[in-house]
Amino acid sequence: MPATPSAPPAPTAPTTSALPSTPPPEPAIWSRDFRRYFTARSAGLLSWAMLPVAVSAGLLSAGHGLDTAGYAMAFLVAPFAGLVLFGGVLADRFTARRMMIVADLANLTAHVLLAVLFWHGVDRLWQLYALLAVAGTANALFQPGASSTVPLVARDVQGANGVLRTSEALTGLGGPALAGVLVGFGSTGWVMALSALAYATSAACLFALRLGRVPAPPAGHSFRHDLAVGWREFRSRSWLWSVILVWMVYAVLAWGPQLSLAAGVVVPEHGPAAFGLVNCALGAGTVAGGLLAIRYKPRRPLAAGAAAMFAYPLYPLAVLLHAPVWLLAAAQVLVGTGIGVWGVMWSTAVQTQVPGEVLNRVHAYEVAGSVGLYPLGSALAGPAARAFGTSQVLAVGVLVALLTPLALLLTRPVRTLPRVPDRPADPINTSS
C-alpha cells in the first residue's frame, strides 16, 4: 500500500526583520531641521537683545554722552528699517537660507571688530557707527527669511511660531540682563565676542539645514520688477494690508509713545527698579502667550488673535490711574499674553497664506509697514506730552489700543480668514 503523503509544513509567522521597515513620521514641530533653525534663531535673537544695552552701557561708562549713545542706536536701527524691503527681494532671488547665512557672517565680522574696538577704546566714533550700520544691514537681510523658513522646517507652523515666540521673549528678557552683567564685571568687548560666537553658531546651524527645492522668482527680471511684484502680492490680499493699515495707526498713537510715557509716570512714583520689574512682567506674559498659542488652534486665527489684543489697553490704563506696582505688573502679564497670541496667529497666517516664491518680499512689506512708524510714535511722545499733557496722551493711547482689535474684528477679510491645516506627516528623510 503506497505511503500517504505527509501534510505540508504549517506556515510560520514572518519575523519582524522580514517586514519592510517604515521610517517614523517627521515630528510636527521638533524635526531635525527645526531644531537647527531654532538654535540659529535663538542665538541671533540673544545677540540682538544684548547689543543695544552693551553699546549704550559701554559708551556711557567710557565717558561718552547720551547723544552719542542715541546716535549709535540710530545707526543700528535705520539701515534695518530702510533696507528690509531689499532683503525680501534678495531672499526670494537667492533663497532665504543663503541670505541668512550671509547676514550671520556679516554680523560675525562686525561683532569681532566691535569687540576689538571696545577693548582698545572707542576713540573714533565713525568706526563704531559704521560697524553698527553693518549689523543693522545684516539684520535687514536676515529678517525676511526668518519668517519664510518656518513652514519649510515644521509641519505645525503655528506650533513652531509659538515656540519661536517663546524663545524671542526669553532672549528679550535674558539678553539685556546678561549684557549688563558682562559689562559690569568685564567689558563691552566680551559681550561682542559672545555675540560673534552666537552668530557663528547660527551660521553653522543654517548651513546644516536640508530644505530641498525652494521656489524662486523667474530669472531675468530686474530688482525693481521683483520689488513691484512683491507689492502687488501684498496689495492683492485685503486681510494683509488691512491689518497693516490698522497697525500703522496703532504704532503712532499707542505702541510708539507708550514706553517713554509710562517711564515718565512709573519711574518718579515707584523708582527705576519697579519700572524694570514691570517690563520683565511683559516678557513673562509674552512667554505665556507663546506657550498658549502652541496648543490653541482656532479656526479663525486672526479673529482669535485680535480678541487677545483686547488685553493691551490694561497697562496704559493702569499707568493712567497711577496703579500700584503689583497691579502694573499683573496688567503687563496679561498684555504680554495677548501680544504673544496675536504674534503667533499673525505670523502663521502670513506664512501659510502667501506662496513661498513671494513670501520673503511680502513679509518685508509687512515688517516695513508694521514696524516702520513705531519710531515716529516714539519721537512724538515727548512733544505731544508737553503740548497736551502726559495723561491726555496716555488716554488717547488707551482709546486707540481699545479700538485696534475692534477694527480688526470689524474687517471681514481679517475676521473670516480661515486656518490652513498642518502639513501632513512625511516619513523622515534619512538621506540628508
Short mmCIF file of C-alpha atoms in Angstrom, two decimals, residues 92 148 151 230 233-234 236-237 239-240 347-363 420:
data_model
loop_
_atom_site.label_atom_id
_atom_site.label_comp_id
_atom_site.label_asym_id
_atom_site.label_seq_id
_atom_site.Cartn_x
_atom_site.Cartn_y
_atom_site.Cartn_z
CA ASP A 92 13.45 85.39 -2.90
CA SER A 148 9.62 82.12 5.28
CA PRO A 151 6.94 76.46 7.00
CA GLY A 230 6.06 91.82 -4.02
CA GLU A 233 1.11 90.38 -3.99
CA PHE A 234 0.91 92.36 -0.74
CA SER A 236 -3.88 91.81 -3.50
CA ARG A 237 -4.59 90.36 -0.04
CA TRP A 239 -6.70 90.84 5.04
CA LEU A 240 -2.96 91.58 4.93
CA SER A 347 2.97 85.10 11.69
CA THR A 348 1.27 81.79 10.97
CA ALA A 349 -1.35 83.42 8.76
CA VAL A 350 1.29 85.20 6.65
CA GLN A 351 3.48 82.10 6.35
CA THR A 352 0.67 79.74 5.37
CA GLN A 353 -1.47 82.02 3.18
CA VAL A 354 1.26 83.55 0.97
CA PRO A 355 3.01 81.41 -1.70
CA GLY A 356 6.62 80.55 -0.99
CA GLU A 357 8.04 82.19 -4.13
CA VAL A 358 6.90 85.67 -2.97
CA LEU A 359 6.75 85.17 0.81
CA ASN A 360 10.04 86.91 1.59
CA ARG A 361 9.04 90.06 -0.31
CA VAL A 362 5.53 90.14 1.16
CA HIS A 363 6.94 89.64 4.65
CA VAL A 420 -4.64 76.43 6.91
#
